[in-house]
Amino acid sequence: MHPALSVVFFTTATGAGYGLLALLGVLAGQGFVPPDFWLGLVGMGLALGLISAGLLSSAGHLGRPERAWRAFSQWRSSWLSREGVASVATFVPAGLFAIGWVVLGRTNGWVTVAGLLAAVGAVATVCTTGMIYASLKPIAQWHSRFTLPGYLIFSAMSGSMLLNTLLQGFGIGSNTFLAVSALLTLLGWGWKLATWRYNDRLEIPTTANTATGLAGGTVRSLEWPHTEENYLLKEMGFRIARKHKARLRQITQVLAFALPVLLLVAVFALPWPYAAVLSTLAAIVQFAGMLVERWLFFAEAKHTVTLYYGR
């Protein structure tokens, strides 16, 4: 029993990809990033590549991937369906923005509008992804005020780290954007610590007694409702030892937050190409740390249905 790795990679990759896309759409369209061919090719290729890889990995999580298209019809009531619609719709302005930048060599005029629309689509898609989990009332660790802002913060953090790497790699990095990347990483660190503190102190009022409506004693399960494990037990009833949880939280803090910030601080004092190398290392380390953080996000969640299994 373990959280699905496909979903862990999906949320990490798309978060970073949409964060990078939003920043490129706004900054390049406003002239803060030069319309260089190779910068546009690598930047947009990386953003759209991460998004596409994440979306494809999520399809592998489905029991019947060939029926995934049916989810798009439920956009009126399902955040998962809204996520699918938003992700596909975002490819349209993102593709036009990429064509204008890479093929036509311009980021002004209608290309600016396309970039801004791509940024809006990226933010909207991340919001729908966050709401998939924030809207689930049976999972108290997700149904909180920390989930949706956390998705947005981590997306901006990861995207800024990737953009800083690109700018440093092409020798056009700035101390201003370097500081922004470091501050966003510190913000993400603080938000993650606050989320963990909230979840650790969380008192869930639902018990087997309240769930069944029975009183006058302690309700306990004599046997499972069925003979085989199901989806909820595999992915929302995972039990992680306290010592392992503490160790994984430490690894998350080091890889996703502390080490990237230290590397970015060192970049301030180093010339190119050392600054580019350390910036690249910071982005790689942070991506690995966010994979651990996302795994914990799913592993620590407990669905109310586990009460029926004596947990």
mmCIF file of C-alpha atoms in Angstrom:
data_model
loop_
_atom_site.group_PDB
_atom_site.id
_atom_site.type_symbol
_atom_site.label_atom_id
_atom_site.label_comp_id
_atom_site.label_asym_id
_atom_site.label_seq_id
_atom_site.Cartn_x
_atom_site.Cartn_y
_atom_site.Cartn_z
ATOM 1 C CA MET A 1 0.000 0.000 0.000
ATOM 2 C CA HIS A 2 1.459 3.355 -1.035
ATOM 3 C CA PRO A 3 0.428 6.678 -2.635
ATOM 4 C CA ALA A 4 0.392 6.385 -6.430
ATOM 5 C CA LEU A 5 3.721 7.576 -7.829
ATOM 6 C CA SER A 6 1.992 8.721 -11.011
ATOM 7 C CA VAL A 7 -0.078 11.253 -9.052
ATOM 8 C CA VAL A 8 2.977 12.333 -7.023
ATOM 9 C CA PHE A 9 4.896 13.056 -10.237
ATOM 10 C CA PHE A 10 1.835 14.666 -11.833
ATOM 11 C CA THR A 11 1.328 17.248 -9.095
ATOM 12 C CA THR A 12 5.061 18.017 -8.874
ATOM 13 C CA ALA A 13 5.743 18.298 -12.609
ATOM 14 C CA THR A 14 2.627 20.241 -13.555
ATOM 15 C CA GLY A 15 3.049 22.587 -10.605
ATOM 16 C CA ALA A 16 6.559 23.508 -11.727
ATOM 17 C CA GLY A 17 5.570 23.619 -15.396
ATOM 18 C CA TYR A 18 2.561 25.877 -14.889
ATOM 19 C CA GLY A 19 4.575 28.108 -12.569
ATOM 20 C CA LEU A 20 7.263 28.547 -15.226
ATOM 21 C CA LEU A 21 4.668 29.094 -17.957
ATOM 22 C CA ALA A 22 2.898 31.798 -15.942
ATOM 23 C CA LEU A 23 6.143 33.647 -15.226
ATOM 24 C CA LEU A 24 7.286 33.450 -18.853
ATOM 25 C CA GLY A 25 3.900 34.613 -20.098
ATOM 26 C CA VAL A 26 3.917 37.682 -17.853
ATOM 27 C CA LEU A 27 7.605 38.647 -17.792
ATOM 28 C CA ALA A 28 8.422 37.990 -21.453
ATOM 29 C CA GLY A 29 5.257 39.689 -22.611
ATOM 30 C CA GLN A 30 6.115 42.782 -20.577
ATOM 31 C CA GLY A 31 9.679 42.938 -21.869
ATOM 32 C CA PHE A 32 11.426 41.793 -18.686
ATOM 33 C CA VAL A 33 12.735 38.714 -20.514
ATOM 34 C CA PRO A 34 14.359 39.266 -23.942
ATOM 35 C CA PRO A 35 12.752 37.558 -26.984
ATOM 36 C CA ASP A 36 15.818 35.385 -27.560
ATOM 37 C CA PHE A 37 15.184 32.342 -29.781
ATOM 38 C CA TRP A 38 17.043 29.778 -27.696
ATOM 39 C CA LEU A 39 15.710 31.129 -24.423
ATOM 40 C CA GLY A 40 12.160 30.900 -25.745
ATOM 41 C CA LEU A 41 12.715 27.437 -27.196
ATOM 42 C CA VAL A 42 14.238 26.005 -24.021
ATOM 43 C CA GLY A 43 11.934 27.885 -21.643
ATOM 44 C CA MET A 44 8.653 27.087 -23.372
ATOM 45 C CA GLY A 45 9.851 23.582 -24.189
ATOM 46 C CA LEU A 46 10.639 22.957 -20.522
ATOM 47 C CA ALA A 47 7.339 24.413 -19.292
ATOM 48 C CA LEU A 48 5.140 22.584 -21.787
ATOM 49 C CA GLY A 49 7.246 19.438 -21.472
ATOM 50 C CA LEU A 50 6.759 19.270 -17.698
ATOM 51 C CA ILE A 51 3.041 19.943 -18.063
ATOM 52 C CA SER A 52 2.618 17.291 -20.760
ATOM 53 C CA ALA A 53 4.672 14.712 -18.851
ATOM 54 C CA GLY A 54 2.618 15.330 -15.717
ATOM 55 C CA LEU A 55 -0.705 15.058 -17.535
ATOM 56 C CA LEU A 56 0.366 11.852 -19.290
ATOM 57 C CA SER A 57 1.505 10.315 -16.005
ATOM 58 C CA SER A 58 -1.885 11.093 -14.440
ATOM 59 C CA ALA A 59 -3.591 9.156 -17.252
ATOM 60 C CA GLY A 60 -1.610 6.088 -16.217
ATOM 61 C CA HIS A 61 -3.274 6.290 -12.815
ATOM 62 C CA LEU A 62 -6.703 5.649 -14.307
ATOM 63 C CA GLY A 63 -8.196 2.177 -14.352
ATOM 64 C CA ARG A 64 -9.474 2.755 -17.912
ATOM 65 C CA PRO A 65 -7.270 5.472 -19.469
ATOM 66 C CA GLU A 66 -9.137 5.212 -22.787
ATOM 67 C CA ARG A 67 -12.218 6.642 -21.055
ATOM 68 C CA ALA A 68 -10.421 9.700 -19.668
ATOM 69 C CA TRP A 69 -12.132 11.948 -22.226
ATOM 70 C CA ARG A 70 -15.482 11.365 -20.494
ATOM 71 C CA ALA A 71 -14.294 13.315 -17.447
ATOM 72 C CA PHE A 72 -14.395 16.554 -19.454
ATOM 73 C CA SER A 73 -18.206 16.449 -19.550
ATOM 74 C CA GLN A 74 -18.566 16.819 -15.764
ATOM 75 C CA TRP A 75 -17.092 20.312 -15.492
ATOM 76 C CA ARG A 76 -20.260 21.681 -13.851
ATOM 77 C CA SER A 77 -19.790 19.606 -10.700
ATOM 78 C CA SER A 78 -16.288 18.084 -10.705
ATOM 79 C CA TRP A 79 -13.049 19.897 -9.958
ATOM 80 C CA LEU A 80 -11.205 17.042 -11.667
ATOM 81 C CA SER A 81 -13.155 17.706 -14.847
ATOM 82 C CA ARG A 82 -12.533 21.454 -14.533
ATOM 83 C CA GLU A 83 -8.833 20.730 -14.197
ATOM 84 C CA GLY A 84 -8.907 18.748 -17.433
ATOM 85 C CA VAL A 85 -10.772 21.479 -19.296
ATOM 86 C CA ALA A 86 -8.479 24.224 -17.948
ATOM 87 C CA SER A 87 -5.306 22.282 -18.757
ATOM 88 C CA VAL A 88 -6.350 21.658 -22.369
ATOM 89 C CA ALA A 89 -7.621 25.213 -22.845
ATOM 90 C CA THR A 90 -4.310 26.618 -21.570
ATOM 91 C CA PHE A 91 -2.420 24.876 -24.364
ATOM 92 C CA VAL A 92 -4.086 27.154 -26.941
ATOM 93 C CA PRO A 93 -2.689 30.539 -25.780
ATOM 94 C CA ALA A 94 0.519 28.835 -24.631
ATOM 95 C CA GLY A 95 1.032 27.403 -28.120
ATOM 96 C CA LEU A 96 0.357 30.771 -29.755
ATOM 97 C CA PHE A 97 2.740 32.458 -27.325
ATOM 98 C CA ALA A 98 5.444 29.891 -28.101
ATOM 99 C CA ILE A 99 4.971 30.339 -31.862
ATOM 100 C CA GLY A 100 5.145 34.104 -31.594
ATOM 101 C CA TRP A 101 8.275 34.000 -29.435
ATOM 102 C CA VAL A 102 10.222 31.153 -31.048
ATOM 103 C CA VAL A 103 9.093 31.303 -34.682
ATOM 104 C CA LEU A 104 8.353 35.001 -35.148
ATOM 105 C CA GLY A 105 10.926 36.269 -32.653
ATOM 106 C CA ARG A 106 8.594 38.690 -30.894
ATOM 107 C CA THR A 107 6.860 38.950 -27.531
ATOM 108 C CA ASN A 108 4.873 42.143 -28.142
ATOM 109 C CA GLY A 109 1.471 42.840 -29.652
ATOM 110 C CA TRP A 110 -0.831 39.825 -29.876
ATOM 111 C CA VAL A 111 1.972 37.631 -28.508
ATOM 112 C CA THR A 112 1.817 39.619 -25.253
ATOM 113 C CA VAL A 113 -1.917 38.948 -25.032
ATOM 114 C CA ALA A 114 -1.349 35.244 -25.673
ATOM 115 C CA GLY A 115 1.295 35.161 -22.957
ATOM 116 C CA LEU A 116 -1.005 36.808 -20.431
ATOM 117 C CA LEU A 117 -3.840 34.412 -21.323
ATOM 118 C CA ALA A 118 -1.448 31.484 -20.921
ATOM 119 C CA ALA A 119 -0.466 32.795 -17.489
ATOM 120 C CA VAL A 120 -4.125 33.134 -16.475
ATOM 121 C CA GLY A 121 -4.794 29.603 -17.713
ATOM 122 C CA ALA A 122 -1.811 28.261 -15.811
ATOM 123 C CA VAL A 123 -2.952 29.847 -12.543
ATOM 124 C CA ALA A 124 -6.522 28.651 -13.110
ATOM 125 C CA THR A 125 -5.354 25.089 -13.747
ATOM 126 C CA VAL A 126 -3.254 25.025 -10.569
ATOM 127 C CA CYS A 127 -6.284 26.332 -8.651
ATOM 128 C CA THR A 128 -8.486 23.546 -9.989
ATOM 129 C CA THR A 129 -5.853 20.975 -9.061
ATOM 130 C CA GLY A 130 -5.679 22.315 -5.530
ATOM 131 C CA MET A 131 -9.468 22.364 -5.241
ATOM 132 C CA ILE A 132 -9.674 18.685 -6.156
ATOM 133 C CA TYR A 133 -8.120 17.945 -2.773
ATOM 134 C CA ALA A 134 -9.338 20.950 -0.783
ATOM 135 C CA SER A 135 -12.967 20.085 -1.606
ATOM 136 C CA LEU A 136 -12.784 16.549 -0.180
ATOM 137 C CA LYS A 137 -14.517 16.832 3.201
ATOM 138 C CA PRO A 138 -13.849 13.172 4.210
ATOM 139 C CA ILE A 139 -10.085 13.938 4.274
ATOM 140 C CA ALA A 140 -9.514 16.483 7.031
ATOM 141 C CA GLN A 141 -5.802 16.982 6.207
ATOM 142 C CA TRP A 142 -6.759 18.271 2.747
ATOM 143 C CA HIS A 143 -10.039 20.019 3.513
ATOM 144 C CA SER A 144 -8.354 23.043 5.078
ATOM 145 C CA ARG A 145 -7.353 26.616 4.300
ATOM 146 C CA PHE A 146 -3.760 25.512 3.669
ATOM 147 C CA THR A 147 -4.261 23.282 0.617
ATOM 148 C CA LEU A 148 -5.178 25.669 -2.206
ATOM 149 C CA PRO A 149 -2.702 28.454 -1.271
ATOM 150 C CA GLY A 150 -0.057 25.766 -0.844
ATOM 151 C CA TYR A 151 -0.517 24.609 -4.434
ATOM 152 C CA LEU A 152 -0.198 28.172 -5.718
ATOM 153 C CA ILE A 153 2.841 28.956 -3.556
ATOM 154 C CA PHE A 154 4.688 25.772 -4.508
ATOM 155 C CA SER A 155 3.913 26.325 -8.193
ATOM 156 C CA ALA A 156 5.272 29.883 -8.083
ATOM 157 C CA MET A 157 8.282 28.695 -6.062
ATOM 158 C CA SER A 158 9.173 25.870 -8.445
ATOM 159 C CA GLY A 159 8.504 27.979 -11.527
ATOM 160 C CA SER A 160 10.682 30.843 -10.304
ATOM 161 C CA MET A 161 13.491 28.411 -9.528
ATOM 162 C CA LEU A 162 13.350 27.049 -13.084
ATOM 163 C CA LEU A 163 13.198 30.518 -14.630
ATOM 164 C CA ASN A 164 16.142 31.669 -12.538
ATOM 165 C CA THR A 165 18.076 28.646 -13.801
ATOM 166 C CA LEU A 166 17.266 29.566 -17.398
ATOM 167 C CA LEU A 167 18.248 33.213 -16.941
ATOM 168 C CA GLN A 168 21.490 32.282 -15.206
ATOM 169 C CA GLY A 169 22.235 29.678 -17.876
ATOM 170 C CA PHE A 170 21.883 32.249 -20.657
ATOM 171 C CA GLY A 171 23.976 34.768 -18.718
ATOM 172 C CA ILE A 172 21.156 37.267 -18.182
ATOM 173 C CA GLY A 173 20.302 36.510 -14.571
ATOM 174 C CA SER A 174 19.532 39.347 -12.190
ATOM 175 C CA ASN A 175 19.964 39.696 -8.449
ATOM 176 C CA THR A 176 16.376 40.903 -8.217
ATOM 177 C CA PHE A 177 14.887 37.736 -9.635
ATOM 178 C CA LEU A 178 17.405 35.668 -7.690
ATOM 179 C CA ALA A 179 16.121 37.272 -4.498
ATOM 180 C CA VAL A 180 12.514 36.655 -5.570
ATOM 181 C CA SER A 181 13.245 32.939 -6.050
ATOM 182 C CA ALA A 182 14.875 32.715 -2.619
ATOM 183 C CA LEU A 183 11.996 34.567 -0.935
ATOM 184 C CA LEU A 184 9.385 32.349 -2.620
ATOM 185 C CA THR A 185 11.273 29.282 -1.405
ATOM 186 C CA LEU A 186 11.309 30.656 2.135
ATOM 187 C CA LEU A 187 7.580 31.398 1.831
ATOM 188 C CA GLY A 188 6.962 27.815 0.716
ATOM 189 C CA TRP A 189 9.008 26.526 3.645
ATOM 190 C CA GLY A 190 7.043 28.570 6.134
ATOM 191 C CA TRP A 191 3.732 27.521 4.598
ATOM 192 C CA LYS A 192 4.708 23.846 4.730
ATOM 193 C CA LEU A 193 5.702 24.113 8.395
ATOM 194 C CA ALA A 194 2.396 25.823 9.196
ATOM 195 C CA THR A 195 0.498 23.096 7.325
ATOM 196 C CA TRP A 196 2.265 20.318 9.221
ATOM 197 C CA ARG A 197 1.636 22.062 12.534
ATOM 198 C CA TYR A 198 -2.058 22.396 11.705
ATOM 199 C CA ASN A 199 -2.383 18.751 10.649
ATOM 200 C CA ASP A 200 -0.512 17.462 13.705
ATOM 201 C CA ARG A 201 -2.895 19.327 15.998
ATOM 202 C CA LEU A 202 -5.947 18.372 13.990
ATOM 203 C CA GLU A 203 -8.701 16.818 16.072
ATOM 204 C CA ILE A 204 -11.101 14.877 13.874
ATOM 205 C CA PRO A 205 -14.536 14.732 15.598
ATOM 206 C CA THR A 206 -15.712 11.769 13.524
ATOM 207 C CA THR A 207 -15.460 8.371 15.204
ATOM 208 C CA ALA A 208 -16.909 4.965 14.519
ATOM 209 C CA ASN A 209 -19.737 5.882 16.877
ATOM 210 C CA THR A 210 -20.637 9.135 15.144
ATOM 211 C CA ALA A 211 -20.218 7.582 11.694
ATOM 212 C CA THR A 212 -22.669 4.769 12.463
ATOM 213 C CA GLY A 213 -24.945 6.806 14.727
ATOM 214 C CA LEU A 214 -24.606 4.240 17.497
ATOM 215 C CA ALA A 215 -24.182 5.224 21.149
ATOM 216 C CA GLY A 216 -23.963 3.531 24.533
ATOM 217 C CA GLY A 217 -20.540 1.977 24.017
ATOM 218 C CA THR A 218 -17.495 1.900 21.775
ATOM 219 C CA VAL A 219 -18.177 0.752 18.239
ATOM 220 C CA ARG A 220 -15.485 -1.463 16.748
ATOM 221 C CA SER A 221 -15.171 -3.407 13.552
ATOM 222 C CA LEU A 222 -15.281 -7.202 13.809
ATOM 223 C CA GLU A 223 -14.330 -7.815 10.193
ATOM 224 C CA TRP A 224 -13.712 -5.852 7.007
ATOM 225 C CA PRO A 225 -16.691 -4.923 4.827
ATOM 226 C CA HIS A 226 -15.084 -6.897 1.986
ATOM 227 C CA THR A 227 -12.364 -9.470 1.455
ATOM 228 C CA GLU A 228 -9.941 -7.481 -0.725
ATOM 229 C CA GLU A 229 -8.230 -4.115 -0.467
ATOM 230 C CA ASN A 230 -9.765 -1.277 -2.411
ATOM 231 C CA TYR A 231 -8.632 2.048 -3.819
ATOM 232 C CA LEU A 232 -9.256 4.010 -0.628
ATOM 233 C CA LEU A 233 -7.224 1.634 1.522
ATOM 234 C CA LYS A 234 -4.329 1.662 -0.904
ATOM 235 C CA GLU A 235 -4.060 5.413 -1.358
ATOM 236 C CA MET A 236 -5.979 7.090 1.475
ATOM 237 C CA GLY A 237 -5.518 4.616 4.283
ATOM 238 C CA PHE A 238 -1.753 4.394 4.152
ATOM 239 C CA ARG A 239 -0.085 4.081 7.540
ATOM 240 C CA ILE A 240 3.366 5.595 7.896
ATOM 241 C CA ALA A 241 5.461 5.101 11.010
ATOM 242 C CA ARG A 242 6.041 8.224 13.092
ATOM 243 C CA LYS A 243 9.830 7.923 12.852
ATOM 244 C CA HIS A 244 9.653 7.604 9.055
ATOM 245 C CA LYS A 245 7.323 10.593 8.826
ATOM 246 C CA ALA A 246 9.714 12.722 10.865
ATOM 247 C CA ARG A 247 12.680 11.654 8.725
ATOM 248 C CA LEU A 248 10.835 12.336 5.464
ATOM 249 C CA ARG A 249 9.812 15.755 6.729
ATOM 250 C CA GLN A 250 13.440 16.529 7.448
ATOM 251 C CA ILE A 251 14.436 15.371 3.962
ATOM 252 C CA THR A 252 11.710 17.567 2.468
ATOM 253 C CA GLN A 253 12.904 20.631 4.359
ATOM 254 C CA VAL A 254 16.526 20.088 3.337
ATOM 255 C CA LEU A 255 15.958 19.284 -0.332
ATOM 256 C CA ALA A 256 12.952 21.443 -1.190
ATOM 257 C CA PHE A 257 13.754 24.535 0.866
ATOM 258 C CA ALA A 258 16.974 24.832 2.892
ATOM 259 C CA LEU A 259 19.555 23.623 0.370
ATOM 260 C CA PRO A 260 18.056 25.527 -2.606
ATOM 261 C CA VAL A 261 18.070 28.761 -0.585
ATOM 262 C CA LEU A 262 21.703 28.237 0.437
ATOM 263 C CA LEU A 263 22.654 27.569 -3.191
ATOM 264 C CA LEU A 264 20.844 30.707 -4.349
ATOM 265 C CA VAL A 265 22.604 32.775 -1.705
ATOM 266 C CA ALA A 266 25.938 31.459 -3.001
ATOM 267 C CA VAL A 267 24.951 32.450 -6.552
ATOM 268 C CA PHE A 268 24.890 36.112 -5.487
ATOM 269 C CA ALA A 269 28.657 36.044 -4.996
ATOM 270 C CA LEU A 270 29.641 33.921 -8.003
ATOM 271 C CA PRO A 271 30.184 34.865 -11.647
ATOM 272 C CA TRP A 272 28.936 32.984 -14.670
ATOM 273 C CA PRO A 273 29.198 29.982 -15.325
ATOM 274 C CA TYR A 274 29.413 29.003 -11.640
ATOM 275 C CA ALA A 275 26.167 30.835 -10.959
ATOM 276 C CA ALA A 276 24.456 28.831 -13.711
ATOM 277 C CA VAL A 277 25.753 25.531 -12.342
ATOM 278 C CA LEU A 278 24.593 26.239 -8.779
ATOM 279 C CA SER A 279 21.221 27.519 -10.012
ATOM 280 C CA THR A 280 20.706 24.322 -12.002
ATOM 281 C CA LEU A 281 21.672 22.234 -8.984
ATOM 282 C CA ALA A 282 19.223 24.192 -6.815
ATOM 283 C CA ALA A 283 16.370 23.523 -9.264
ATOM 284 C CA ILE A 284 17.147 19.793 -9.457
ATOM 285 C CA VAL A 285 17.430 19.431 -5.690
ATOM 286 C CA GLN A 286 14.197 21.327 -5.124
ATOM 287 C CA PHE A 287 12.309 19.176 -7.643
ATOM 288 C CA ALA A 288 13.512 16.047 -5.828
ATOM 289 C CA GLY A 289 12.462 17.550 -2.505
ATOM 290 C CA MET A 290 9.007 18.404 -3.838
ATOM 291 C CA LEU A 291 8.564 14.794 -4.952
ATOM 292 C CA VAL A 292 9.124 13.765 -1.324
ATOM 293 C CA GLU A 293 6.804 16.533 -0.105
ATOM 294 C CA ARG A 294 4.026 15.441 -2.472
ATOM 295 C CA TRP A 295 4.445 11.808 -1.406
ATOM 296 C CA LEU A 296 3.988 12.888 2.207
ATOM 297 C CA PHE A 297 0.985 15.002 1.209
ATOM 298 C CA PHE A 298 -0.787 11.845 0.054
ATOM 299 C CA ALA A 299 0.681 9.429 2.617
ATOM 300 C CA GLU A 300 -0.403 11.495 5.631
ATOM 301 C CA ALA A 301 -3.989 11.878 4.413
ATOM 302 C CA LYS A 302 -6.600 9.707 6.097
ATOM 303 C CA HIS A 303 -10.036 9.089 4.600
ATOM 304 C CA THR A 304 -12.953 8.840 7.026
ATOM 305 C CA VAL A 305 -13.917 5.500 5.483
ATOM 306 C CA THR A 306 -10.933 3.883 7.249
ATOM 307 C CA LEU A 307 -13.045 4.001 10.415
ATOM 308 C CA TYR A 308 -14.905 0.987 9.069
ATOM 309 C CA TYR A 309 -11.628 -0.916 9.043
ATOM 310 C CA GLY A 310 -10.837 -0.255 12.684
ATOM 311 C CA ARG A 311 -8.257 2.482 11.996
#
